[in-house]
Coordinates of C-alpha atoms and ligand atoms in Angstrom, one line a residue:
X17 CA 18.1 17.5 1.8
X18 CA 18.4 15.1 4.8
X19 CA 15.5 12.7 4.9
X20 CA 14.3 10.4 7.7
X21 CA 12.1 7.5 6.6
X22 CA 9.8 5.9 9.2
X23 CA 9.0 2.2 8.8
X24 CA 10.6 -1.2 8.3
X25 CA 9.0 -2.9 5.3
X26 CA 9.7 -3.3 1.6
X27 CA 7.7 -0.1 0.9
X28 CA 10.1 1.9 3.0
X29 CA 13.1 0.1 1.4
X30 CA 11.7 1.2 -2.0
X31 CA 11.3 4.8 -0.7
X32 CA 14.9 4.8 0.5
X33 CA 16.2 3.4 -2.8
X34 CA 14.3 6.1 -4.7
X35 CA 15.4 8.9 -2.4
X36 CA 19.0 7.8 -2.8
X37 CA 18.6 8.3 -6.5
X38 CA 17.6 12.0 -6.0
X39 CA 20.8 14.1 -6.3
X40 CA 19.3 16.7 -3.9
X41 CA 19.1 14.1 -1.1
X42 CA 22.4 14.1 0.8
X43 CA 21.6 11.7 3.6
X44 CA 18.9 9.2 4.4
X45 CA 18.2 7.7 7.8
X46 CA 15.5 5.1 8.5
X47 CA 13.8 4.0 11.7
X48 CA 13.6 1.2 12.6
X49 CA 14.5 0.1 9.0
X50 CA 15.7 -3.5 8.3
X51 CA 18.9 -5.2 7.1
X52 CA 18.3 -4.3 3.5
X53 CA 17.6 -0.7 4.2
X54 CA 20.7 -0.7 6.4
X55 CA 22.8 -1.2 3.2
X56 CA 21.6 2.1 1.9
X57 CA 20.8 4.3 4.9
X58 CA 21.7 4.9 8.5
X59 CA 19.2 2.8 10.5
X60 CA 18.1 3.5 14.1
X61 CA 16.2 1.2 16.4
X62 CA 13.4 3.8 17.1
X63 CA 9.8 2.9 17.8
X64 CA 7.8 4.4 14.9
X65 CA 4.8 4.8 17.1
X66 CA 6.5 7.0 19.8
X67 CA 6.1 10.6 18.9
X68 CA 8.8 11.6 21.4
X69 CA 11.4 9.2 19.9
X70 CA 10.6 10.1 16.3
X71 CA 10.9 13.8 16.9
X72 CA 14.1 13.3 18.9
X73 CA 15.6 11.3 16.1
X74 CA 14.5 13.8 13.4
X75 CA 16.0 16.6 15.5
X76 CA 19.3 14.8 16.1
X77 CA 19.6 13.8 12.4
X78 CA 18.8 17.4 11.4
X79 CA 16.1 16.1 9.0
X80 CA 14.7 18.5 6.5
X81 CA 12.0 16.0 5.8
X82 CA 10.4 13.1 7.6
X83 CA 8.5 10.6 5.4
X84 CA 6.2 8.3 7.3
X85 CA 5.5 5.0 5.5
X86 CA 3.0 2.9 7.5
X87 CA -0.5 3.8 8.6
X88 CA -0.3 3.1 12.3
X89 CA 2.1 6.0 13.1
X90 CA 0.0 8.3 11.0
X91 CA -3.3 7.3 12.7
X92 CA -1.5 7.9 16.0
X93 CA -0.5 11.5 15.1
X94 CA 3.2 11.1 14.5
X95 CA 3.1 13.5 11.6
X96 CA 1.4 16.1 13.8
X97 CA 4.2 15.8 16.4
X98 CA 6.9 16.1 13.7
X99 CA 5.3 19.2 12.2
X100 CA 4.8 20.7 15.7
X101 CA 8.6 20.4 16.1
X102 CA 9.0 22.6 13.0
X103 CA 10.1 19.8 10.7
X104 CA 8.5 19.2 7.3
X105 CA 6.6 15.9 7.3
X106 CA 5.2 13.8 4.4
X107 CA 2.1 12.2 5.8
X108 CA -1.3 13.3 7.0
X109 CA -2.4 14.5 10.4
X110 CA -4.1 12.0 12.7
X111 CA -7.4 13.7 11.9
X112 CA -6.9 13.2 8.1
X113 CA -5.5 9.7 8.5
X114 CA -9.0 8.6 9.6
X115 CA -9.7 8.3 5.9
X116 CA -8.0 4.9 6.5
X117 CA -8.3 4.4 10.2
X118 CA -12.1 4.8 10.4
X119 CA -14.1 3.3 7.6
X120 CA -17.2 5.1 9.0
X121 CA -15.4 8.5 8.5
X122 CA -14.3 7.5 5.0
X123 CA -17.8 6.5 4.0
X124 CA -19.2 9.8 5.4
X125 CA -16.6 11.9 3.5
X126 CA -17.3 9.9 0.3
X127 CA -21.1 10.3 0.8
X128 CA -20.8 14.1 1.2
X129 CA -18.4 14.3 -1.8
X130 CA -20.7 12.3 -4.0
X131 CA -18.1 9.6 -4.6
X132 CA -19.3 6.2 -5.8
X133 CA -18.5 3.4 -3.2
X134 CA -20.0 0.2 -1.9
X135 CA -23.2 0.3 0.3
X136 CA -22.1 -0.6 3.8
X137 CA -23.3 -1.3 7.3
X138 CA -21.4 -1.4 10.6
X139 CA -22.3 -4.4 12.9
X140 CA -21.1 -4.1 16.5
X141 CA -23.2 -6.7 18.2
X142 CA -23.3 -10.5 17.4
X143 CA -27.1 -10.5 17.7
X144 CA -27.2 -8.1 14.6
X145 CA -25.0 -10.2 12.4
X146 CA -27.4 -12.6 10.8
X147 CA -30.0 -10.1 9.8
X148 CA -27.3 -7.8 8.5
X149 CA -25.8 -10.6 6.4
X150 CA -29.3 -11.2 4.9
X151 CA -29.2 -7.6 3.6
X152 CA -26.0 -8.3 1.7
X153 CA -24.5 -10.9 -0.6
X154 CA -23.8 -13.2 -2.2
X155 CA -21.0 -12.2 -2.6
X156 CA -20.3 -11.1 1.0
X157 CA -17.6 -8.6 1.9
X158 CA -16.8 -8.7 5.6
X159 CA -14.2 -6.3 6.9
X160 CA -12.6 -5.5 10.2
X161 CA -13.6 -1.8 10.7
X162 CA -10.2 -1.0 12.1
X163 CA -6.6 -1.2 10.7
X164 CA -5.9 -4.9 9.8
X165 CA -3.1 -4.7 7.3
X166 CA -5.3 -6.1 4.5
X167 CA -5.9 -9.3 6.4
X168 CA -9.2 -8.4 8.0
X169 CA -11.1 -8.8 4.8
X170 CA -13.0 -11.8 3.7
X171 CA -14.8 -11.8 0.3
X172 CA -16.8 -14.9 -0.2
X173 CA -19.9 -16.5 -1.8
X174 CA -20.1 -18.8 1.2
X175 CA -22.5 -17.4 3.8
X176 CA -21.2 -19.5 6.7
X177 CA -17.6 -18.4 5.9
X178 CA -18.8 -14.8 6.0
X179 CA -20.7 -15.4 9.2
X180 CA -17.7 -17.1 10.9
X181 CA -15.4 -14.2 10.0
X182 CA -17.8 -11.6 11.2
X183 CA -18.4 -13.5 14.5
X184 CA -14.7 -13.9 15.0
X185 CA -14.1 -10.2 14.6
X186 CA -16.9 -9.4 17.0
X187 CA -15.6 -11.8 19.5
X188 CA -12.2 -10.0 19.4
X189 CA -14.1 -6.8 20.1
X190 CA -13.7 -5.4 16.5
X191 CA -16.8 -3.8 14.9
X192 CA -17.5 -5.4 11.5
X193 CA -18.1 -3.6 8.2
X194 CA -20.4 -5.3 5.7
X195 CA -20.2 -4.1 2.2
X196 CA -21.9 -4.8 -1.1
X197 CA -19.5 -6.5 -3.5
X198 CA -18.0 -4.2 -6.2
X199 CA -17.4 -5.9 -9.4
X200 CA -14.7 -5.0 -12.0
X201 CA -10.9 -5.1 -12.2
X202 CA -9.2 -3.4 -9.4
X203 CA -6.9 -0.3 -9.6
X204 CA -4.7 1.2 -7.0
X205 CA -4.1 4.9 -7.7
X206 CA -1.7 6.8 -5.5
X207 CA -2.0 10.5 -5.5
X208 CA 0.2 13.1 -3.9
X209 CA -2.2 15.5 -2.2
X210 CA -1.6 18.8 -0.5
X211 CA -5.0 20.2 0.4
X212 CA -6.8 20.4 -2.9
X213 CA -3.8 19.9 -5.2
X214 CA -3.8 16.3 -6.5
X215 CA -1.0 14.8 -8.5
X216 CA -1.5 11.1 -9.6
X217 CA 1.3 8.6 -9.9
X218 CA 1.1 5.6 -12.2
X219 CA -1.9 3.3 -11.7
X220 CA -1.0 -0.1 -10.4
X221 CA -2.8 -3.4 -9.6
X222 CA -2.2 -5.4 -6.4
X223 CA -2.8 -9.2 -6.0
X224 CA -4.3 -9.6 -2.6
X225 CA -5.1 -13.3 -2.3
X226 CA -2.4 -15.7 -1.2
X227 CA -2.7 -18.2 -4.1
X228 CA -2.4 -18.3 -7.9
X229 CA -5.6 -17.5 -9.7
X230 CA -6.8 -15.3 -6.8
X231 CA -7.5 -18.2 -4.5
X232 CA -7.2 -18.5 -0.7
X233 CA -7.3 -15.9 2.0
X234 CA -6.5 -12.2 1.7
X235 CA -3.0 -11.0 2.5
X236 CA -1.3 -7.6 2.8
X237 CA -0.5 -8.0 -1.0
X238 CA 1.5 -10.7 -2.8
X239 CA 2.6 -8.7 -5.8
X240 CA 1.8 -5.8 -8.1
X241 CA 2.5 -4.4 -11.5
X242 CA 2.4 -1.0 -13.2
X243 CA 1.3 0.5 -15.5
X244 CA -2.0 -1.2 -16.4
X245 CA -2.1 -2.0 -20.2
X246 CA -5.8 -2.6 -20.0
X247 CA -6.7 0.8 -18.4
X248 CA -7.3 3.6 -20.9
X249 CA -5.1 6.7 -20.3
X250 CA -8.2 8.9 -19.7
X251 CA -9.3 6.7 -16.7
X252 CA -6.7 8.2 -14.4
X253 CA -8.0 11.7 -15.1
X254 CA -11.5 10.4 -14.5
X255 CA -10.5 8.9 -11.2
X256 CA -8.8 12.1 -10.1
X257 CA -11.7 14.2 -11.1
X258 CA -14.6 12.1 -9.8
X259 CA -13.0 10.5 -6.8
X260 CA -9.8 12.0 -5.4
X261 CA -10.4 15.7 -6.0
X262 CA -13.9 15.6 -4.5
X263 CA -12.6 13.8 -1.4
X264 CA -9.7 16.1 -1.0
X265 CA -12.0 19.1 -1.3
X266 CA -14.5 17.7 1.2
X267 CA -11.7 17.0 3.7
X268 CA -10.4 20.6 3.2
X269 CA -13.9 21.9 3.7
X270 CA -14.2 20.0 7.0
X271 CA -10.9 21.5 8.2
X272 CA -9.1 18.2 8.0
X273 CA -7.1 18.8 4.8
X274 CA -5.1 15.8 3.6
X275 CA -1.4 16.2 3.1
X276 CA 0.6 13.2 1.9
X277 CA -0.2 10.2 -0.2
X278 CA -3.9 9.4 -0.7
X279 CA -4.3 5.9 -2.0
X280 CA -7.6 5.2 -3.8
X281 CA -8.4 1.5 -4.1
X282 CA -11.0 1.2 -6.8
X283 CA -13.1 -1.3 -8.7
X284 CA -13.6 -0.4 -12.3
X285 CA -17.2 -1.5 -12.8
X286 CA -20.0 -0.9 -15.3
X287 CA -20.9 2.4 -13.6
X288 CA -17.2 3.6 -13.7
X289 CA -14.7 3.8 -10.9
X290 CA -16.1 2.9 -7.4
X291 CA -14.0 3.1 -4.2
X292 CA -13.2 -0.1 -2.4
X293 CA -11.1 1.7 0.2
X294 CA -9.0 4.7 0.9
X295 CA -5.5 4.5 2.5
X296 CA -3.6 7.4 3.9
X297 CA -0.1 6.2 2.8
X298 CA 1.8 4.5 0.0
X299 CA 0.5 1.0 -0.8
X300 CA 2.6 -2.1 -0.3
X301 CA 3.6 -3.8 -2.6
X302 CA 2.4 -1.5 -5.4
X303 CA 4.8 1.3 -4.4
X304 CA 7.8 -0.9 -5.0
X305 CA 6.8 -1.2 -8.7
X306 CA 5.6 2.4 -9.1
X307 CA 8.8 3.9 -7.8
X308 CA 10.9 1.6 -10.0
X309 CA 9.5 3.5 -13.0
X310 CA 9.8 7.0 -11.4
X311 CA 12.2 9.2 -13.4
X312 CA 11.9 12.3 -11.3
X313 CA 13.6 13.2 -8.0
X314 CA 11.4 11.7 -5.3
X315 CA 12.7 13.9 -2.5
X316 CA 11.5 17.1 -4.4
X317 CA 8.0 15.6 -4.9
X318 CA 7.6 14.6 -1.3
X319 CA 9.0 17.8 0.1
X320 CA 6.7 19.9 -2.2
X321 CA 3.8 17.9 -0.9
X322 CA 4.8 18.3 2.7
X323 CA 5.4 22.0 2.4
X324 CA 2.2 22.8 0.5
X325 CA 3.9 23.7 -2.7
X326 CA 2.8 20.8 -4.9
X327 CA 1.0 23.0 -7.3
X328 CA 4.3 24.6 -8.3
X329 CA 6.3 21.4 -8.4
X330 CA 7.3 19.7 -11.7
X331 CA 5.0 16.9 -12.6
X332 CA 6.5 13.4 -12.1
X333 CA 8.1 11.8 -15.2
X334 CA 8.0 8.1 -15.8
X335 CA 10.4 5.7 -17.6
X336 CA 8.9 3.7 -20.4
X337 CA 8.1 0.0 -19.9
X338 CA 6.7 -1.9 -17.0
X339 CA 7.6 -2.9 -13.5
X340 CA 6.5 -5.8 -11.3
X341 CA 6.8 -6.7 -7.6
X342 CA 6.7 -10.4 -6.6
X343 CA 6.5 -11.0 -2.8
X344 CA 8.3 -14.0 -1.2
X345 CA 6.4 -14.8 1.9
X346 CA 7.2 -17.0 4.9
X347 CA 5.9 -20.5 5.7
X348 CA 2.3 -20.3 6.9
X349 CA 1.7 -16.7 5.9
X350 CA -1.0 -15.1 6.0
X351 CA -1.5 -17.1 9.2
X352 CA 1.1 -16.8 11.9
X353 CA 4.3 -16.8 9.8
X354 CA 7.3 -19.0 10.8
X355 CA 10.3 -16.8 11.4
X356 CA 14.0 -17.4 11.9
X357 CA 14.6 -19.3 8.6
X358 CA 17.9 -18.6 6.9
X359 CA 17.6 -16.8 3.5
X360 CA 20.2 -17.2 0.8
X361 CA 20.7 -15.9 -2.7
X362 CA 19.2 -12.5 -1.9
X363 CA 22.3 -10.4 -2.2
X364 CA 23.5 -11.0 -5.8
X365 CA 23.2 -8.0 -8.1
X366 CA 21.4 -8.4 -11.4
X367 CA 20.5 -5.8 -14.0
X368 CA 16.9 -4.4 -14.0
X369 CA 16.0 -6.3 -10.8
X370 CA 16.2 -5.4 -7.1
X371 CA 15.6 -7.4 -4.0
X372 CA 13.8 -5.3 -1.3
X373 CA 13.6 -6.4 2.3
X374 CA 10.3 -6.6 4.2
X375 CA 10.3 -9.0 7.1
X376 CA 14.0 -9.8 7.5
X377 CA 16.5 -9.6 10.4
X378 CA 20.2 -10.3 10.8
X379 CA 21.2 -13.1 13.2
X380 CA 24.1 -12.6 15.6
X381 CA 26.3 -14.7 13.3
X382 CA 25.5 -12.4 10.4
X383 CA 23.0 -14.7 8.6
X384 CA 19.9 -13.1 7.0
X385 CA 16.8 -14.6 8.5
X386 CA 13.0 -14.2 8.0
X387 CA 11.3 -12.1 10.6
X388 CA 7.8 -11.5 9.3
X389 CA 5.2 -12.7 6.8
X390 CA 6.2 -10.9 3.7
X391 CA 9.9 -11.5 3.8
X392 CA 11.4 -10.2 0.5
X393 CA 10.1 -8.4 -2.6
X394 CA 11.7 -8.9 -6.0
X395 CA 11.1 -5.9 -8.2
X396 CA 11.9 -6.0 -11.9
X397 CA 11.5 -3.7 -14.9
X398 CA 11.3 -4.5 -18.5
X399 CA 10.3 -3.1 -21.9
X400 CA 6.9 -4.6 -21.3
X401 CA 5.1 -6.6 -18.6
X402 CA 6.2 -10.0 -20.0
X403 CA 9.9 -9.0 -19.9
X404 CA 9.5 -7.6 -16.4
X405 CA 7.8 -10.8 -15.3
X406 CA 10.5 -13.0 -16.8
X407 CA 13.2 -11.1 -15.0
X408 CA 11.4 -11.0 -11.6
X409 CA 10.7 -14.8 -11.7
X410 CA 14.2 -15.7 -12.8
X411 CA 15.5 -13.6 -9.9
X412 CA 13.2 -15.0 -7.2
X413 CA 13.9 -18.6 -8.3
X414 CA 17.5 -18.0 -7.1
X415 CA 16.5 -17.0 -3.6
X416 CA 16.2 -19.8 -1.0
X417 CA 13.9 -19.6 2.0
X418 CA 12.7 -22.8 3.7
X419 CA 8.9 -22.9 3.5
X420 CA 8.9 -19.7 1.4
X421 CA 6.2 -19.3 -1.2
X422 CA 5.2 -16.8 -3.9
X423 CA 2.5 -16.4 -6.5
X424 CA 3.6 -17.3 -10.0
X425 CA 0.9 -15.3 -11.8
X426 CA 1.6 -11.7 -10.8
X427 CA 0.7 -9.5 -13.8
X428 CA 0.0 -12.6 -15.9
X429 CA -3.6 -11.9 -16.8
X430 CA -2.6 -8.4 -17.9
X431 CA 0.4 -9.6 -19.9
X432 CA -1.9 -12.1 -21.7
X433 CA -4.5 -9.3 -22.3
X434 CA -7.1 -11.2 -20.3
X435 CA -8.3 -8.1 -18.4
X436 CA -10.8 -5.6 -19.9
X437 CA -13.0 -3.0 -18.5
X438 CA -16.7 -3.8 -18.5
X439 CA -19.0 -1.9 -20.9
X440 CA -20.4 1.2 -19.2
X441 CA -24.1 1.2 -18.4
Ligands
LIG514 N1 -1.7 -3.0 -1.3 C1 -2.6 -2.9 -0.2 C2 -2.2 -2.0 0.8 O1 -1.2 -1.4 0.8 O2 -3.0 -1.8 1.8

């Protein structure tokens, strides 16, 4: 199998690494990729949002499968264009990608499917904001209604901070989504979905805030771990049966069947799992940890999903132990990150750890430099979460990036058994 991966982040780097482990995958190409991906795949400077360019590259590369990593190309219909060219594609149609691209669509599908989620209201006019805020909070959840790479969300008990964020979004011409706050530990469950067949991967937990102890602004994700020692085994089946399958069935019934990776972001509250958000693609940085424990050929799973044969595919197998991702981000991230800083210490090879590239570039003199907010990910595995954490933090300490920062508590509360599910009511 020849596989073309679309995207340029650490998630796509993890996909490339896992595809390279699949003996049935003979060649991997990535577009546009990054310097880390370039060590493992052919990379091409192709615009992932140009259907014409992606199809031309897939054709030239003789791809048997195209895997689209980020949400923006999916929302723009790149998967539709690839499929129209007769090439199998892992990723939903533009119509189905609205489960992430339009929060109003997602809420409508969830409502029709009877799936538990937060109460919400869309505000599109500044004059409506104050009255709408009065109908919510505290705690206020104020979201950009469009795609915002995780950074459009403010969750706060401070009404004026909630108001300022809403007003700023409206000023930029973005409708605002207000939601009731969902309590309970968060779970990211990624499911391979082809129509109504749903195959869950290992549950993971993201750490969205910039600072230790879940402080500071939201980011695209500062780290993740899997599996979740505090989540009973039957919870995954409950989420599949009460959340993911009803949504997949509702989308199929509306003639917008989902094909690809359906990511359910959930809060495990007193009433059971409730949906915080759906995404139409692999999550970042959870994927990096989840794929580190995958013990099955990834190419076969993605190809089966893309070709509607998931029901006949072998279920994914998982290695024992735990995996963790720690994100090294640039000076000033999640604000406007400083770029162009030289990175050293990222290329040594150590057992049970991997350094995946996110926002990196190669300078003309060959130096590796920062080129985005989330610069590198250190992924480590271990017999348990404490061992995986120790390895990841030892490895990241050896990487130098001026102004670089990372959270020191990824997976810590779980490793110390400080997370538990609330009693059901
Ligand atoms: N982990 C958050 C996201 O991928 O959107």
